[in-house]
Short mmCIF file of C-alpha atoms and ligand atoms in Angstrom, two decimals:
data_model
loop_
_atom_site.label_atom_id
_atom_site.label_comp_id
_atom_site.label_asym_id
_atom_site.label_seq_id
_atom_site.Cartn_x
_atom_site.Cartn_y
_atom_site.Cartn_z
CA MET N 1 181.78 24.63 -106.78
CA LYS N 2 184.12 25.03 -109.55
CA LYS N 3 183.79 23.51 -113.08
CA SER N 4 187.54 23.96 -113.44
CA PHE N 5 190.26 26.27 -112.47
CA PRO N 6 191.87 28.68 -115.02
CA ALA N 7 195.26 27.39 -116.08
CA GLU N 8 197.22 30.14 -114.31
CA ASP N 9 195.29 29.59 -110.90
CA PRO N 10 197.80 27.99 -108.52
CA ARG N 11 195.03 25.47 -107.52
CA ASN N 12 195.05 23.99 -111.03
CA TRP N 13 197.50 21.37 -109.79
CA PHE N 14 194.33 19.60 -108.64
CA THR N 15 193.09 19.00 -112.19
CA LEU N 16 196.38 17.67 -113.38
CA LYS N 17 197.16 15.35 -110.47
CA ARG N 18 194.18 12.95 -110.22
CA PHE N 19 195.06 10.08 -107.90
CA GLY N 20 195.84 10.97 -104.26
CA MET N 21 196.63 9.05 -101.05
CA PHE N 22 194.57 9.54 -98.01
CA ILE N 23 196.05 8.85 -94.70
CA HIS N 24 194.15 8.56 -91.36
CA TRP N 25 196.44 8.48 -88.49
CA GLY N 26 196.13 9.60 -84.84
CA ILE N 27 196.01 8.16 -81.39
CA TYR N 28 193.13 6.00 -82.43
CA ALA N 29 195.77 3.66 -84.00
CA VAL N 30 196.79 2.68 -80.47
CA ASN N 31 193.71 0.58 -79.85
CA GLY N 32 193.30 -0.26 -83.48
CA VAL N 33 189.61 -0.31 -83.80
CA HIS N 34 188.30 2.77 -85.58
CA GLU N 35 189.09 6.47 -86.01
CA GLN N 36 185.57 7.15 -84.40
CA GLU N 37 186.14 4.83 -81.48
CA ARG N 38 184.67 7.25 -78.96
CA TRP N 39 181.49 7.73 -80.86
CA ARG N 40 181.01 4.31 -82.29
CA TYR N 41 182.18 2.20 -79.29
CA GLY N 42 181.35 4.63 -76.49
CA THR N 43 184.87 4.52 -75.08
CA PRO N 44 184.86 6.95 -72.22
CA GLU N 45 186.99 10.13 -72.61
CA LYS N 46 189.50 9.26 -69.89
CA ILE N 47 190.29 5.87 -71.41
CA TYR N 48 190.46 7.15 -74.99
CA GLU N 49 192.45 10.26 -74.36
CA ALA N 50 194.97 8.19 -72.34
CA TYR N 51 195.96 6.54 -75.69
CA LYS N 52 198.07 9.63 -76.17
CA ASP N 53 200.39 8.42 -73.46
CA ARG N 54 201.06 5.25 -75.47
CA PHE N 55 201.33 6.92 -78.86
CA ASP N 56 204.99 6.11 -79.67
CA PRO N 57 205.37 5.37 -83.46
CA VAL N 58 209.03 4.47 -83.31
CA LYS N 59 208.88 3.17 -86.81
CA PHE N 60 207.41 6.32 -88.41
CA ASP N 61 209.47 7.40 -91.42
CA PRO N 62 208.13 10.04 -93.73
CA VAL N 63 210.74 9.05 -96.34
CA GLN N 64 209.40 5.53 -96.54
CA TRP N 65 205.77 6.75 -96.55
CA LEU N 66 206.44 9.19 -99.46
CA ASP N 67 208.51 6.54 -101.32
CA MET N 68 205.59 4.13 -101.03
CA ILE N 69 203.05 6.73 -102.17
CA GLN N 70 205.01 7.81 -105.16
CA GLU N 71 206.03 4.41 -106.20
CA ASN N 72 202.37 3.53 -106.31
CA GLY N 73 201.57 6.36 -108.80
CA MET N 74 199.85 8.52 -106.34
CA GLU N 75 200.20 12.27 -107.07
CA TYR N 76 199.19 14.01 -103.81
CA LEU N 77 198.68 13.42 -100.11
CA VAL N 78 195.74 14.31 -97.74
CA PHE N 79 196.71 13.69 -94.14
CA THR N 80 194.48 13.90 -91.06
CA VAL N 81 195.88 16.58 -88.75
CA LYS N 82 192.81 16.60 -86.57
CA HIS N 83 190.04 13.93 -86.67
CA HIS N 84 186.75 14.05 -84.73
CA ASP N 85 188.56 13.08 -81.50
CA GLY N 86 190.16 16.48 -81.45
CA PHE N 87 193.68 15.14 -81.18
CA CYS N 88 196.17 17.29 -83.15
CA MET N 89 199.00 15.76 -85.10
CA TRP N 90 201.05 19.05 -85.27
CA ASP N 91 202.79 21.23 -82.79
CA THR N 92 199.76 23.51 -82.11
CA LYS N 93 199.76 26.19 -79.44
CA GLU N 94 195.98 26.12 -79.15
CA THR N 95 195.62 22.76 -77.19
CA SER N 96 197.87 20.48 -75.22
CA PHE N 97 195.93 17.57 -76.73
CA ASN N 98 198.52 17.19 -79.47
CA VAL N 99 201.37 14.90 -80.60
CA MET N 100 204.12 16.96 -78.90
CA ASN N 101 202.66 15.78 -75.54
CA THR N 102 203.01 12.05 -76.34
CA PRO N 103 205.93 9.71 -76.22
CA CYS N 104 206.33 10.52 -79.88
CA GLY N 105 206.99 14.22 -79.12
CA ARG N 106 207.49 14.99 -82.82
CA ASP N 107 205.53 17.18 -85.15
CA ILE N 108 204.24 14.62 -87.41
CA ALA N 109 202.49 17.00 -89.80
CA GLY N 110 205.54 19.17 -89.98
CA MET N 111 207.74 16.17 -90.78
CA LEU N 112 205.40 15.03 -93.53
CA ALA N 113 205.27 18.63 -94.92
CA GLU N 114 209.18 18.70 -94.94
CA GLU N 115 209.31 15.52 -96.88
CA CYS N 116 206.62 16.55 -99.35
CA HIS N 117 208.30 19.92 -100.01
CA LYS N 118 211.55 18.19 -100.75
CA ARG N 119 209.75 16.24 -103.45
CA ASP N 120 207.56 19.02 -104.61
CA PHE N 121 204.72 16.77 -103.73
CA PRO N 122 201.31 18.44 -102.97
CA LEU N 123 200.17 17.91 -99.24
CA GLU N 124 196.69 18.78 -97.98
CA PHE N 125 195.50 18.84 -94.36
CA TYR N 126 192.40 16.92 -93.26
CA TYR N 127 190.78 18.82 -90.46
CA SER N 128 187.53 17.75 -88.70
CA CYS N 129 184.98 20.37 -87.99
CA VAL N 130 183.44 18.21 -85.35
CA ASP N 131 185.64 18.11 -82.13
CA TRP N 132 184.94 15.72 -79.27
CA HIS N 133 187.68 17.18 -77.10
CA HIS N 134 187.13 20.84 -77.31
CA LYS N 135 184.64 21.89 -74.55
CA ALA N 136 183.20 24.77 -76.63
CA TYR N 137 182.23 22.51 -79.60
CA PRO N 138 178.51 21.90 -79.19
CA ASN N 139 178.46 18.15 -79.04
CA LEU N 140 174.75 17.58 -78.89
CA GLY N 141 174.62 13.92 -79.82
CA ARG N 142 173.82 14.46 -83.50
CA HIS N 143 175.40 12.08 -86.02
CA HIS N 144 179.11 11.88 -85.44
CA GLU N 145 178.83 13.76 -82.16
CA ILE N 146 179.11 12.65 -78.66
CA ILE N 147 177.30 14.54 -75.87
CA THR N 148 179.31 16.98 -73.83
CA ASP N 149 178.45 19.46 -71.10
CA PRO N 150 176.25 22.27 -72.73
CA GLU N 151 177.41 24.75 -70.10
CA TYR N 152 180.61 25.14 -72.07
CA HIS N 153 179.18 25.11 -75.52
CA ASN N 154 179.98 28.15 -77.44
CA MET N 155 180.19 28.07 -81.25
CA ASP N 156 181.84 31.49 -81.56
CA GLU N 157 184.61 30.39 -79.22
CA TYR N 158 185.13 27.16 -81.01
CA MET N 159 185.28 28.93 -84.30
CA ASP N 160 187.89 31.39 -82.97
CA PHE N 161 189.95 28.43 -81.77
CA LEU N 162 189.49 26.68 -85.24
CA LYS N 163 190.55 29.93 -87.16
CA ARG N 164 193.64 30.12 -84.99
CA GLN N 165 194.58 26.57 -85.81
CA ILE N 166 193.94 26.98 -89.45
CA ARG N 167 196.15 29.99 -89.30
CA GLU N 168 198.83 27.87 -87.71
CA LEU N 169 198.47 25.12 -90.36
CA CYS N 170 198.53 27.64 -93.20
CA SER N 171 201.37 29.69 -91.87
CA ASN N 172 203.96 27.25 -90.31
CA TYR N 173 204.37 24.50 -92.92
CA GLY N 174 205.37 26.24 -96.19
CA THR N 175 203.00 25.70 -99.16
CA ILE N 176 199.90 23.72 -98.32
CA HIS N 177 197.82 22.43 -101.20
CA GLY N 178 194.43 22.14 -99.53
CA ILE N 179 192.25 21.97 -96.48
CA TRP N 180 190.04 18.87 -96.49
CA TRP N 181 187.21 19.62 -94.07
CA ASP N 182 184.94 16.82 -92.70
CA MET N 183 181.72 16.68 -90.80
CA ASN N 184 180.34 20.06 -90.45
CA VAL N 185 177.48 18.60 -88.49
CA PRO N 186 175.67 21.94 -87.59
CA GLU N 187 176.17 23.03 -91.15
CA TYR N 188 177.50 26.17 -89.80
CA MET N 189 178.58 28.61 -92.49
CA ASP N 190 181.41 31.12 -92.19
CA GLU N 191 183.17 32.01 -95.48
CA SER N 192 185.78 34.00 -93.55
CA VAL N 193 187.43 30.77 -92.70
CA HIS N 194 187.76 29.95 -96.41
CA ASP N 195 188.93 33.55 -97.05
CA LEU N 196 191.57 33.07 -94.41
CA ILE N 197 192.89 29.93 -96.21
CA ARG N 198 192.85 31.57 -99.57
CA SER N 199 194.84 34.66 -98.43
CA LEU N 200 197.48 32.51 -96.82
CA GLN N 201 197.61 29.62 -99.26
CA PRO N 202 196.67 30.45 -102.78
CA ALA N 203 197.41 26.89 -104.07
CA ALA N 204 195.11 25.34 -101.47
CA VAL N 205 191.94 23.65 -102.72
CA ILE N 206 189.09 23.56 -100.30
CA ASN N 207 186.50 20.74 -100.34
CA ASN N 208 182.68 21.02 -99.87
CA ARG N 209 182.47 19.84 -96.26
CA GLY N 210 183.58 22.95 -94.70
CA TYR N 211 182.27 26.49 -93.93
CA GLY N 212 181.40 27.63 -97.40
CA GLU N 213 180.72 26.20 -100.89
CA GLY N 214 184.34 25.12 -101.50
CA ASP N 215 185.92 24.13 -104.81
CA TYR N 216 184.83 20.55 -105.32
CA SER N 217 182.43 17.84 -104.21
CA THR N 218 183.48 14.79 -102.31
CA PRO N 219 181.37 11.59 -102.94
CA GLU N 220 182.51 8.81 -100.52
CA ARG N 221 182.66 5.14 -100.58
CA ASN N 222 180.19 3.65 -103.07
CA TYR N 223 178.06 6.68 -103.44
CA PHE N 224 177.37 7.39 -107.08
CA SER N 225 174.47 9.19 -108.57
CA ASN N 226 175.29 10.84 -111.86
CA GLY N 227 174.22 8.00 -114.20
CA PHE N 228 177.72 7.58 -115.73
CA LEU N 229 177.82 11.22 -117.07
CA PRO N 230 181.01 13.21 -116.70
CA PHE N 231 181.11 15.42 -113.57
CA ALA N 232 179.82 18.88 -114.25
CA ASN N 233 181.95 20.29 -111.36
CA LEU N 234 185.33 19.41 -109.88
CA THR N 235 184.92 16.17 -108.01
CA GLU N 236 187.15 14.01 -105.79
CA ALA N 237 185.75 10.67 -104.60
CA CYS N 238 187.38 8.67 -101.81
CA ASP N 239 187.44 5.22 -100.33
CA SER N 240 189.63 3.20 -98.13
CA VAL N 241 191.35 -0.14 -98.62
CA GLY N 242 189.61 -1.15 -95.41
CA MET N 243 185.89 -2.10 -95.38
CA ASN N 244 185.20 -1.02 -91.68
CA SER N 245 187.46 1.87 -90.83
CA TRP N 246 189.53 4.59 -92.41
CA ALA N 247 192.16 4.38 -89.69
CA TYR N 248 194.26 1.27 -88.76
CA ARG N 249 192.08 -1.65 -87.53
CA LYS N 250 193.59 -4.76 -86.00
CA ASP N 251 191.05 -7.12 -87.57
CA GLU N 252 190.26 -5.17 -90.76
CA ASP N 253 188.47 -6.76 -93.71
CA TYR N 254 189.91 -5.49 -97.01
CA PHE N 255 188.32 -4.59 -100.18
CA SER N 256 189.34 -6.51 -103.30
CA VAL N 257 191.86 -4.88 -105.58
CA ARG N 258 189.40 -5.18 -108.52
CA LYS N 259 186.58 -3.44 -106.75
CA LEU N 260 188.89 -0.53 -105.91
CA GLU N 261 190.24 -0.40 -109.41
CA LYS N 262 186.77 -0.28 -110.77
CA GLN N 263 185.86 2.71 -108.49
CA ILE N 264 189.06 4.58 -109.37
CA ALA N 265 188.43 3.90 -113.09
CA LEU N 266 184.87 4.97 -112.91
CA TYR N 267 185.41 8.26 -111.12
CA THR N 268 188.53 9.26 -112.99
CA ALA N 269 187.30 8.36 -116.40
CA LEU N 270 184.34 10.58 -115.73
CA GLY N 271 186.70 13.52 -115.00
CA GLY N 272 186.99 13.21 -111.15
CA ASN N 273 189.81 12.64 -108.92
CA PHE N 274 190.27 9.68 -106.58
CA LEU N 275 191.66 9.62 -103.03
CA LEU N 276 192.54 6.15 -101.81
CA ASN N 277 193.01 5.71 -98.01
CA ALA N 278 194.92 3.58 -95.68
CA GLY N 279 195.76 3.78 -92.06
CA PRO N 280 199.12 3.15 -90.50
CA ASP N 281 199.37 1.24 -87.19
CA ALA N 282 200.50 2.77 -83.90
CA GLU N 283 204.14 2.10 -84.75
CA GLY N 284 203.94 4.15 -87.90
CA LEU N 285 203.82 1.17 -90.43
CA PHE N 286 201.06 0.38 -92.95
CA PRO N 287 199.63 -3.07 -92.52
CA VAL N 288 201.02 -5.62 -94.97
CA GLN N 289 197.62 -6.11 -96.63
CA SER N 290 197.22 -2.39 -97.15
CA LYS N 291 200.61 -2.23 -98.70
CA GLU N 292 199.95 -5.04 -101.05
CA ILE N 293 196.72 -3.52 -102.19
CA LEU N 294 198.20 -0.10 -102.76
CA HIS N 295 201.05 -1.74 -104.64
CA LYS N 296 198.91 -3.83 -106.99
CA ILE N 297 196.67 -0.78 -107.58
CA GLY N 298 199.88 1.31 -108.25
CA VAL N 299 201.11 -1.12 -110.83
CA TRP N 300 197.80 -1.09 -112.55
CA TYR N 301 197.20 2.72 -112.36
CA LYS N 302 200.57 3.49 -113.98
CA LYS N 303 199.66 1.34 -116.94
CA VAL N 304 196.32 2.81 -117.54
CA ARG N 305 196.80 6.43 -116.25
CA SER N 306 196.86 7.95 -119.75
CA ALA N 307 193.33 6.64 -120.31
CA LEU N 308 191.85 7.57 -116.93
CA THR N 309 193.13 11.10 -117.12
CA ALA N 310 192.19 11.76 -120.64
CA PRO N 311 189.00 13.86 -121.11
CA PRO N 312 185.71 11.94 -120.92
CA CYS N 313 184.00 11.28 -124.18
CA PRO N 314 180.35 10.79 -123.11
CA GLY N 315 177.75 9.22 -125.31
CA LEU N 316 180.05 7.51 -127.65
CA VAL N 317 179.06 3.98 -126.54
CA LYS N 318 175.80 3.09 -124.94
CA ASN N 319 177.10 0.07 -123.07
CA ALA N 320 177.29 0.97 -119.43
CA ASN N 321 179.97 -1.66 -118.79
CA TYR N 322 182.55 0.67 -120.50
CA LEU N 323 183.42 4.25 -120.51
CA CYS N 324 185.22 6.31 -123.25
CA THR N 325 187.89 8.90 -122.75
CA GLY N 326 190.22 10.43 -125.34
CA ASN N 327 191.45 13.35 -127.29
CA GLY N 328 192.98 14.00 -130.79
CA ASP N 329 194.21 10.64 -132.15
CA ARG N 330 193.49 8.53 -129.11
CA LEU N 331 190.35 6.94 -127.88
CA TYR N 332 190.30 4.71 -124.80
CA LEU N 333 187.72 2.21 -123.76
CA VAL N 334 187.70 1.68 -120.01
CA LEU N 335 186.08 -1.76 -119.43
CA LEU N 336 184.34 -1.59 -116.08
CA GLU N 337 183.36 -5.23 -116.61
CA PRO N 338 185.21 -7.86 -118.71
CA PRO N 339 183.97 -8.41 -122.15
CA ALA N 340 181.46 -11.18 -122.58
CA GLY N 341 183.64 -12.89 -125.20
CA GLU N 342 186.63 -12.43 -127.38
CA THR N 343 185.10 -9.61 -129.41
CA LEU N 344 183.83 -6.25 -128.49
CA ASN N 345 181.61 -4.40 -130.92
CA LEU N 346 181.29 -0.75 -131.00
CA GLU N 347 177.98 -0.11 -132.62
CA GLY N 348 177.69 2.96 -134.99
CA PHE N 349 181.42 3.59 -134.63
CA ALA N 350 182.67 4.12 -138.23
CA VAL N 351 186.20 5.14 -138.01
CA MET N 352 188.89 2.58 -138.44
CA PRO N 353 191.88 2.93 -136.06
CA GLU N 354 195.40 2.59 -137.38
CA GLU N 355 196.24 0.41 -134.36
CA ALA N 356 194.44 -0.99 -131.40
CA HIS N 357 195.89 -2.68 -128.35
CA ILE N 358 195.30 -3.41 -124.67
CA LEU N 359 196.91 -0.80 -122.55
CA ASN N 360 197.52 -3.18 -119.62
CA THR N 361 199.50 -5.71 -121.47
CA GLY N 362 200.45 -4.16 -124.83
CA GLU N 363 198.74 -7.02 -126.62
CA LYS N 364 197.45 -6.10 -130.06
CA VAL N 365 193.71 -6.10 -130.79
CA THR N 366 192.43 -6.85 -134.33
CA ALA N 367 190.04 -4.18 -135.60
CA THR N 368 187.68 -4.51 -138.50
CA LEU N 369 184.75 -2.25 -139.70
CA GLU N 370 181.52 -4.20 -140.35
CA PRO N 371 178.12 -3.18 -141.56
CA MET N 372 175.64 -3.20 -138.86
CA SER N 373 172.88 -4.57 -141.10
CA TYR N 374 172.02 -4.14 -144.73
CA THR N 375 168.97 -1.93 -143.88
CA LEU N 376 171.38 0.49 -142.03
CA ALA N 377 173.84 0.59 -144.91
CA ALA N 378 175.67 3.68 -143.83
CA GLU N 379 175.92 2.41 -140.25
CA ARG N 380 178.97 0.45 -139.29
CA ARG N 381 180.36 -1.16 -136.21
CA LEU N 382 183.93 -1.37 -135.11
CA ARG N 383 184.67 -5.03 -134.32
CA LEU N 384 187.48 -5.36 -131.81
CA ARG N 385 188.61 -9.00 -131.98
CA HIS N 386 190.83 -11.64 -130.26
CA LEU N 387 190.46 -10.28 -126.74
CA PRO N 388 191.68 -12.62 -123.99
CA ALA N 389 188.26 -12.42 -122.34
CA ASP N 390 189.19 -15.09 -119.93
CA ARG N 391 192.15 -13.33 -118.60
CA MET N 392 190.36 -10.07 -118.28
CA ASN N 393 188.64 -10.67 -114.94
CA ASP N 394 191.26 -9.75 -112.50
CA GLU N 395 191.89 -6.15 -113.25
CA ILE N 396 190.19 -3.25 -115.09
CA PHE N 397 191.24 -3.35 -118.68
CA VAL N 398 191.64 -0.56 -121.07
CA ILE N 399 191.74 -0.73 -124.86
CA GLU N 400 193.60 1.99 -126.67
CA LEU N 401 192.65 2.88 -130.22
CA CYS N 402 195.12 5.05 -132.17
CA PHE N 403 193.95 7.01 -135.21
CA ALA N 404 195.73 8.61 -138.08
CA GLY N 405 194.30 12.03 -137.43
CA ASN N 406 192.71 14.25 -134.86
CA VAL N 407 189.34 12.51 -134.89
CA ILE N 408 188.61 12.47 -131.21
CA ARG N 409 187.09 15.62 -129.80
CA PRO N 410 186.03 15.35 -126.20
CA GLN N 411 182.74 16.97 -125.11
CA LYS N 412 179.22 15.96 -125.91
CA SER N 413 179.44 16.37 -129.63
CA ILE N 414 181.78 13.46 -130.11
CA ALA N 415 179.05 10.89 -130.41
CA ALA N 416 177.50 12.77 -133.30
CA GLU N 417 180.72 13.41 -134.97
CA ILE N 418 182.05 9.94 -134.93
CA ARG N 419 178.75 8.36 -135.68
CA CYS N 420 178.45 10.42 -138.91
CA GLY N 421 182.05 9.97 -139.84
CA SER N 422 183.63 7.66 -142.21
CA GLU N 423 187.18 6.59 -142.99
CA LYS N 424 187.32 9.01 -145.81
CA GLU N 425 186.47 11.98 -143.67
CA LEU N 426 189.61 11.41 -141.67
C1 LIG F 501 183.54 9.84 -93.11
C2 LIG F 501 183.89 9.30 -91.70
C3 LIG F 501 185.18 9.79 -91.31
C4 LIG F 501 186.27 9.74 -92.35
C5 LIG F 501 185.82 10.32 -93.61
C6 LIG F 501 186.70 10.25 -94.77
O1 LIG F 501 183.17 11.17 -92.96
O2 LIG F 501 182.92 9.66 -90.77
O3 LIG F 501 185.66 9.10 -90.10
O4 LIG F 501 187.46 10.44 -91.88
O5 LIG F 501 184.57 9.72 -94.07
O6 LIG F 501 186.06 10.89 -95.89
#
């Protein structure tokens, strides 16, 4: 996995654009239960695959989708061109189980690619390694696998098919910014697949769920294990607005905006990217609740983006309820939980900012330097006062501290530098 990309590497877009939209869409939207309906609900092949005869998304409009995505501050798109069901959302020559053979009859991935190119908007393709439709894929009933006739199983044949499909995706749709693998259940390794992508699409990032190491890791849902330390390698976390399914679900339960904001803030302030998912219905529209959530998050994200995308400043404060980011003359405190009261004390922080305010609202914060105690005469605390604590529950707040000089240096040394500093040393 990569720590970063060199600035001149065409994949470096991935470290600059940090908040992406994930879209799960396929014939599973017809029944509106789950993208893994066949595996989770045991729907027989005949019934499931007949959904393709009803896939007629008359309201699908890539312009509207991209407008919504961009208005919400999102900076790239990952789209499911083939999920575990094996149904292909592009005009593939490799199987008839594809969108051209539905009432829709349009190359959905191609239409999205065209719209993304017009806007110079990065597009990645999600491709499932597991395939419940292709007879050669060894569906042995492991996790995320159904059981299919072993007589036809042939991993070499399946990998040849997969490579031909990847070649199509990387050849027919202009610049592609990534292949987002999922569910390599047999953990089958074949770096030649990644080499193929790299030779055809130099700007494409590859995640760590495929046939080789890949460029970055992909913690999912609430998985979190690094103890609030910045990510050592490139990382992109993901979650969906829906609690049950990544695809459209008729009776979906939705996460709260605050829980999603907290997750986005946590991962991005530690240096990662975040992919937020929603699933359009069978007509091609995003459910009203999904749109509302994405909109609210977008309004918030645009206000705090500068803080979340600034370099992490680990170790500056010990309180696990807030994270620090910053560089040069800016320091940001990302409050994962609202402050307990109207004052927040930064213990041992001995540099007085010129100005402090709440990034979300622009409200000024009063800052004073106080001794920590008379026995620790040299130690000070920065006291941030008059916070509207009771109004800080419904979104993730950020406090911006602006200094007169370049006092904030990201990386591990910051804690020591600031703690030993004083106003004079500015
Ligand atoms: C999990 C789910 C899959 C979904 C993916 C998104 O792997 O099994 O359905 O597409 O998460 O990351």
